Amino acid sequence: MTTLFGTAGLAIGMRESASRVRLFDGPLDLSWHHCATTSDFIADLFALRFLSSRNDHREVRHSIGYLVNELIENAVKFRAPGEITIEAAIDSESFKVKVSNVVDGETTVEFQNLLSEITVGDPGELLIQRIEANAADPETTRSGLGLLTLMSDYGASLAWIFSPADERDLVCLETYASIPIIQIHN
């Protein structure tokens, strides 16, 4: 059964003009270093069109890099073994990204529970509540702070689709995100 969380309009296929990067599982294993390197590459690539204005370029590059890094880090941290695919596109109004990976059944349940908590209400208020809760319990590993920061501070719209994978107890997870470009550079 396929389950959707977040903004339904985001959870549509990426256009044919999307750029695609795949991170393959292998002898070096996927790590945090791959997240930063990949997100920097994608941010550099998509911010090129803003080179004529130094401030716009820096702001767009930062916002795209932060968004992509957060999503890739989550995919690396909580994935079942396998590849991670990143698809990204930009138009005059927004930058869109889709990160696909596979998770196990236990991670799916925990993540869906987290999403049911952080996708209702005002992201700014929820962010403050989560920061306070994390201060009280620093052992928390699945707080949703990164996702709430994206929604609250970057105006990101997010969606997640969970669908059955071919293998038993594995779930395909597609994470969709969009941030407004007009808001960034105006």
PDB file of C-alpha atoms in Angstrom:
ATOM      1  CA  MET A   1       0.000   0.000   0.000  1.00  0.00           C
ATOM      2  CA  THR A   2       1.303   3.447  -0.935  1.00  0.00           C
ATOM      3  CA  THR A   3       1.180   6.163   1.733  1.00  0.00           C
ATOM      4  CA  LEU A   4       1.624   9.923   1.242  1.00  0.00           C
ATOM      5  CA  PHE A   5       2.655  12.503   3.855  1.00  0.00           C
ATOM      6  CA  GLY A   6       3.015  16.228   3.239  1.00  0.00           C
ATOM      7  CA  THR A   7       2.106  18.441   0.296  1.00  0.00           C
ATOM      8  CA  ALA A   8       0.294  16.253  -2.237  1.00  0.00           C
ATOM      9  CA  GLY A   9       1.052  18.497  -5.227  1.00  0.00           C
ATOM     10  CA  LEU A  10       4.794  17.947  -4.804  1.00  0.00           C
ATOM     11  CA  ALA A  11       4.552  14.205  -5.070  1.00  0.00           C
ATOM     12  CA  ILE A  12       4.389  14.089  -8.833  1.00  0.00           C
ATOM     13  CA  GLY A  13       7.061  12.859 -11.186  1.00  0.00           C
ATOM     14  CA  MET A  14      10.034  15.080 -11.867  1.00  0.00           C
ATOM     15  CA  ARG A  15      10.015  16.637 -15.295  1.00  0.00           C
ATOM     16  CA  GLU A  16      12.159  15.143 -18.035  1.00  0.00           C
ATOM     17  CA  SER A  17      14.526  18.105 -17.655  1.00  0.00           C
ATOM     18  CA  ALA A  18      15.564  16.973 -14.169  1.00  0.00           C
ATOM     19  CA  SER A  19      19.202  16.183 -13.511  1.00  0.00           C
ATOM     20  CA  ARG A  20      19.845  12.847 -11.834  1.00  0.00           C
ATOM     21  CA  VAL A  21      22.665  11.710  -9.539  1.00  0.00           C
ATOM     22  CA  ARG A  22      22.971   8.227  -8.065  1.00  0.00           C
ATOM     23  CA  LEU A  23      24.966   7.327  -5.000  1.00  0.00           C
ATOM     24  CA  PHE A  24      25.819   3.641  -5.153  1.00  0.00           C
ATOM     25  CA  ASP A  25      26.440   1.442  -2.188  1.00  0.00           C
ATOM     26  CA  GLY A  26      29.841  -0.161  -2.482  1.00  0.00           C
ATOM     27  CA  PRO A  27      33.141  -0.995  -0.825  1.00  0.00           C
ATOM     28  CA  LEU A  28      33.536   2.540   0.548  1.00  0.00           C
ATOM     29  CA  ASP A  29      29.967   2.620   1.898  1.00  0.00           C
ATOM     30  CA  LEU A  30      27.910   5.783   1.732  1.00  0.00           C
ATOM     31  CA  SER A  31      28.874   8.297   4.407  1.00  0.00           C
ATOM     32  CA  TRP A  32      28.417  11.888   5.539  1.00  0.00           C
ATOM     33  CA  HIS A  33      31.251  12.951   3.233  1.00  0.00           C
ATOM     34  CA  HIS A  34      29.185  11.848   0.230  1.00  0.00           C
ATOM     35  CA  CYS A  35      26.247  13.960   1.450  1.00  0.00           C
ATOM     36  CA  ALA A  36      28.246  17.187   1.610  1.00  0.00           C
ATOM     37  CA  THR A  37      30.107  16.592  -1.645  1.00  0.00           C
ATOM     38  CA  THR A  38      26.939  15.717  -3.552  1.00  0.00           C
ATOM     39  CA  SER A  39      24.887  18.589  -2.133  1.00  0.00           C
ATOM     40  CA  ASP A  40      27.703  21.072  -2.882  1.00  0.00           C
ATOM     41  CA  PHE A  41      27.888  19.804  -6.464  1.00  0.00           C
ATOM     42  CA  ILE A  42      24.120  20.119  -6.967  1.00  0.00           C
ATOM     43  CA  ALA A  43      24.042  23.579  -5.348  1.00  0.00           C
ATOM     44  CA  ASP A  44      26.921  24.786  -7.536  1.00  0.00           C
ATOM     45  CA  LEU A  45      25.271  23.423 -10.667  1.00  0.00           C
ATOM     46  CA  PHE A  46      21.832  24.921 -10.062  1.00  0.00           C
ATOM     47  CA  ALA A  47      23.084  28.281  -8.750  1.00  0.00           C
ATOM     48  CA  LEU A  48      25.069  28.946 -11.947  1.00  0.00           C
ATOM     49  CA  ARG A  49      22.211  30.910 -13.496  1.00  0.00           C
ATOM     50  CA  PHE A  50      22.516  33.448 -10.661  1.00  0.00           C
ATOM     51  CA  LEU A  51      26.219  34.241 -11.170  1.00  0.00           C
ATOM     52  CA  SER A  52      25.446  37.751 -12.451  1.00  0.00           C
ATOM     53  CA  SER A  53      24.487  38.784  -8.915  1.00  0.00           C
ATOM     54  CA  ARG A  54      26.947  37.770  -6.226  1.00  0.00           C
ATOM     55  CA  ASN A  55      24.373  38.034  -3.417  1.00  0.00           C
ATOM     56  CA  ASP A  56      21.706  36.076  -5.330  1.00  0.00           C
ATOM     57  CA  HIS A  57      24.234  33.393  -6.258  1.00  0.00           C
ATOM     58  CA  ARG A  58      25.456  32.996  -2.692  1.00  0.00           C
ATOM     59  CA  GLU A  59      21.902  32.906  -1.279  1.00  0.00           C
ATOM     60  CA  VAL A  60      20.528  30.473  -3.876  1.00  0.00           C
ATOM     61  CA  ARG A  61      23.585  28.216  -3.591  1.00  0.00           C
ATOM     62  CA  HIS A  62      23.308  28.141   0.209  1.00  0.00           C
ATOM     63  CA  SER A  63      19.563  27.386   0.223  1.00  0.00           C
ATOM     64  CA  ILE A  64      19.824  24.623  -2.374  1.00  0.00           C
ATOM     65  CA  GLY A  65      22.885  23.139  -0.674  1.00  0.00           C
ATOM     66  CA  TYR A  66      21.243  23.105   2.752  1.00  0.00           C
ATOM     67  CA  LEU A  67      18.047  21.524   1.433  1.00  0.00           C
ATOM     68  CA  VAL A  68      19.776  18.825  -0.592  1.00  0.00           C
ATOM     69  CA  ASN A  69      22.300  18.044   2.145  1.00  0.00           C
ATOM     70  CA  GLU A  70      19.571  17.572   4.752  1.00  0.00           C
ATOM     71  CA  LEU A  71      17.608  15.203   2.510  1.00  0.00           C
ATOM     72  CA  ILE A  72      20.654  13.170   1.474  1.00  0.00           C
ATOM     73  CA  GLU A  73      21.875  12.926   5.081  1.00  0.00           C
ATOM     74  CA  ASN A  74      18.479  11.538   6.116  1.00  0.00           C
ATOM     75  CA  ALA A  75      18.568   9.049   3.233  1.00  0.00           C
ATOM     76  CA  VAL A  76      22.084   7.881   4.206  1.00  0.00           C
ATOM     77  CA  LYS A  77      21.346   7.758   7.934  1.00  0.00           C
ATOM     78  CA  PHE A  78      18.105   5.802   7.781  1.00  0.00           C
ATOM     79  CA  ARG A  79      18.420   3.727   4.589  1.00  0.00           C
ATOM     80  CA  ALA A  80      18.529   0.017   4.036  1.00  0.00           C
ATOM     81  CA  PRO A  81      21.520  -1.055   1.913  1.00  0.00           C
ATOM     82  CA  GLY A  82      21.219   0.139  -1.662  1.00  0.00           C
ATOM     83  CA  GLU A  83      21.554   3.167  -3.860  1.00  0.00           C
ATOM     84  CA  ILE A  84      20.199   6.652  -3.310  1.00  0.00           C
ATOM     85  CA  THR A  85      18.900   8.611  -6.294  1.00  0.00           C
ATOM     86  CA  ILE A  86      18.692  12.391  -6.329  1.00  0.00           C
ATOM     87  CA  GLU A  87      16.699  14.179  -9.040  1.00  0.00           C
ATOM     88  CA  ALA A  88      16.685  17.967  -9.201  1.00  0.00           C
ATOM     89  CA  ALA A  89      15.222  20.694 -11.385  1.00  0.00           C
ATOM     90  CA  ILE A  90      14.928  24.468 -11.282  1.00  0.00           C
ATOM     91  CA  ASP A  91      12.622  26.915 -12.968  1.00  0.00           C
ATOM     92  CA  SER A  92      11.984  30.624 -12.530  1.00  0.00           C
ATOM     93  CA  GLU A  93       9.936  30.081  -9.377  1.00  0.00           C
ATOM     94  CA  SER A  94      11.375  27.127  -7.483  1.00  0.00           C
ATOM     95  CA  PHE A  95      14.051  24.517  -7.001  1.00  0.00           C
ATOM     96  CA  LYS A  96      12.666  20.978  -6.724  1.00  0.00           C
ATOM     97  CA  VAL A  97      14.395  17.838  -5.588  1.00  0.00           C
ATOM     98  CA  LYS A  98      13.397  14.213  -5.144  1.00  0.00           C
ATOM     99  CA  VAL A  99      15.519  11.805  -3.094  1.00  0.00           C
ATOM    100  CA  SER A 100      14.720   8.103  -3.420  1.00  0.00           C
ATOM    101  CA  ASN A 101      16.015   5.269  -1.272  1.00  0.00           C
ATOM    102  CA  VAL A 102      14.893   2.077   0.428  1.00  0.00           C
ATOM    103  CA  VAL A 103      14.151   1.737   4.152  1.00  0.00           C
ATOM    104  CA  ASP A 104      13.240  -1.224   6.329  1.00  0.00           C
ATOM    105  CA  GLY A 105       9.845  -1.762   7.916  1.00  0.00           C
ATOM    106  CA  GLU A 106      10.838  -0.577  11.392  1.00  0.00           C
ATOM    107  CA  THR A 107      12.328   2.664  10.036  1.00  0.00           C
ATOM    108  CA  THR A 108       9.187   3.204   7.961  1.00  0.00           C
ATOM    109  CA  VAL A 109       6.918   3.011  11.007  1.00  0.00           C
ATOM    110  CA  GLU A 110       9.151   5.304  13.082  1.00  0.00           C
ATOM    111  CA  PHE A 111       9.489   7.843  10.271  1.00  0.00           C
ATOM    112  CA  GLN A 112       5.773   7.846   9.495  1.00  0.00           C
ATOM    113  CA  ASN A 113       5.062   8.455  13.197  1.00  0.00           C
ATOM    114  CA  LEU A 114       7.520  11.371  13.173  1.00  0.00           C
ATOM    115  CA  LEU A 115       5.978  12.793   9.985  1.00  0.00           C
ATOM    116  CA  SER A 116       2.481  12.599  11.455  1.00  0.00           C
ATOM    117  CA  GLU A 117       3.764  14.820  14.278  1.00  0.00           C
ATOM    118  CA  ILE A 118       5.836  17.360  12.334  1.00  0.00           C
ATOM    119  CA  THR A 119       3.570  17.888   9.316  1.00  0.00           C
ATOM    120  CA  VAL A 120       0.642  19.277  11.301  1.00  0.00           C
ATOM    121  CA  GLY A 121       0.679  22.769  12.705  1.00  0.00           C
ATOM    122  CA  ASP A 122       2.975  25.732  12.234  1.00  0.00           C
ATOM    123  CA  PRO A 123       6.542  24.628  11.391  1.00  0.00           C
ATOM    124  CA  GLY A 124       8.062  27.527  13.361  1.00  0.00           C
ATOM    125  CA  GLU A 125       6.173  26.627  16.535  1.00  0.00           C
ATOM    126  CA  LEU A 126       6.883  22.913  16.066  1.00  0.00           C
ATOM    127  CA  LEU A 127      10.584  23.697  15.567  1.00  0.00           C
ATOM    128  CA  ILE A 128      10.738  25.546  18.895  1.00  0.00           C
ATOM    129  CA  GLN A 129       8.905  22.695  20.641  1.00  0.00           C
ATOM    130  CA  ARG A 130      11.327  20.131  19.175  1.00  0.00           C
ATOM    131  CA  ILE A 131      14.382  22.191  20.137  1.00  0.00           C
ATOM    132  CA  GLU A 132      13.100  22.371  23.708  1.00  0.00           C
ATOM    133  CA  ALA A 133      12.325  18.634  23.736  1.00  0.00           C
ATOM    134  CA  ASN A 134      15.806  17.827  22.396  1.00  0.00           C
ATOM    135  CA  ALA A 135      17.411  20.002  25.072  1.00  0.00           C
ATOM    136  CA  ALA A 136      15.547  17.966  27.697  1.00  0.00           C
ATOM    137  CA  ASP A 137      16.533  14.643  26.056  1.00  0.00           C
ATOM    138  CA  PRO A 138      19.819  14.956  24.129  1.00  0.00           C
ATOM    139  CA  GLU A 139      19.768  11.230  23.276  1.00  0.00           C
ATOM    140  CA  THR A 140      16.968  11.793  20.741  1.00  0.00           C
ATOM    141  CA  THR A 141      18.101  10.679  17.279  1.00  0.00           C
ATOM    142  CA  ARG A 142      14.950  11.178  15.204  1.00  0.00           C
ATOM    143  CA  SER A 143      13.790  14.632  16.127  1.00  0.00           C
ATOM    144  CA  GLY A 144      12.752  16.085  12.788  1.00  0.00           C
ATOM    145  CA  LEU A 145      14.702  19.292  13.497  1.00  0.00           C
ATOM    146  CA  GLY A 146      16.279  19.370  10.040  1.00  0.00           C
ATOM    147  CA  LEU A 147      12.946  18.950   8.273  1.00  0.00           C
ATOM    148  CA  LEU A 148      11.250  21.531  10.488  1.00  0.00           C
ATOM    149  CA  THR A 149      14.116  23.974   9.843  1.00  0.00           C
ATOM    150  CA  LEU A 150      13.633  23.504   6.102  1.00  0.00           C
ATOM    151  CA  MET A 151       9.920  24.225   6.399  1.00  0.00           C
ATOM    152  CA  SER A 152      10.222  27.094   8.889  1.00  0.00           C
ATOM    153  CA  ASP A 153      13.375  28.931   7.802  1.00  0.00           C
ATOM    154  CA  TYR A 154      13.594  28.069   4.088  1.00  0.00           C
ATOM    155  CA  GLY A 155       9.913  27.943   3.152  1.00  0.00           C
ATOM    156  CA  ALA A 156      10.295  24.376   1.913  1.00  0.00           C
ATOM    157  CA  SER A 157       7.285  22.324   0.925  1.00  0.00           C
ATOM    158  CA  LEU A 158       7.863  18.628   1.594  1.00  0.00           C
ATOM    159  CA  ALA A 159       6.176  15.358   0.708  1.00  0.00           C
ATOM    160  CA  TRP A 160       6.984  11.698   1.217  1.00  0.00           C
ATOM    161  CA  ILE A 161       5.704   8.635  -0.591  1.00  0.00           C
ATOM    162  CA  PHE A 162       6.149   5.210   0.960  1.00  0.00           C
ATOM    163  CA  SER A 163       5.483   2.271  -1.370  1.00  0.00           C
ATOM    164  CA  PRO A 164       6.228  -1.451  -1.227  1.00  0.00           C
ATOM    165  CA  ALA A 165       9.613  -2.570  -2.544  1.00  0.00           C
ATOM    166  CA  ASP A 166      10.246  -5.818  -4.343  1.00  0.00           C
ATOM    167  CA  GLU A 167      11.939  -7.334  -1.313  1.00  0.00           C
ATOM    168  CA  ARG A 168      10.130  -8.417   1.851  1.00  0.00           C
ATOM    169  CA  ASP A 169       9.964  -5.831   4.651  1.00  0.00           C
ATOM    170  CA  LEU A 170      11.584  -3.107   2.530  1.00  0.00           C
ATOM    171  CA  VAL A 171       9.845   0.086   1.526  1.00  0.00           C
ATOM    172  CA  CYS A 172      10.663   2.524  -1.275  1.00  0.00           C
ATOM    173  CA  LEU A 173      10.803   6.046   0.128  1.00  0.00           C
ATOM    174  CA  GLU A 174      10.578   9.071  -2.139  1.00  0.00           C
ATOM    175  CA  THR A 175      11.157  12.438  -0.484  1.00  0.00           C
ATOM    176  CA  TYR A 176      10.056  15.494  -2.462  1.00  0.00           C
ATOM    177  CA  ALA A 177      11.002  19.063  -1.628  1.00  0.00           C
ATOM    178  CA  SER A 178      10.556  22.455  -3.200  1.00  0.00           C
ATOM    179  CA  ILE A 179      11.903  25.834  -2.148  1.00  0.00           C
ATOM    180  CA  PRO A 180      10.876  29.121  -3.711  1.00  0.00           C
ATOM    181  CA  ILE A 181      13.624  30.736  -5.787  1.00  0.00           C
ATOM    182  CA  ILE A 182      11.769  34.014  -6.256  1.00  0.00           C
ATOM    183  CA  GLN A 183      11.679  34.500  -2.489  1.00  0.00           C
ATOM    184  CA  ILE A 184      15.412  33.770  -2.267  1.00  0.00           C
ATOM    185  CA  HIS A 185      16.598  36.297  -4.800  1.00  0.00           C
ATOM    186  CA  ASN A 186      14.054  39.128  -4.540  1.00  0.00           C
TER     187      ASN A 186
END
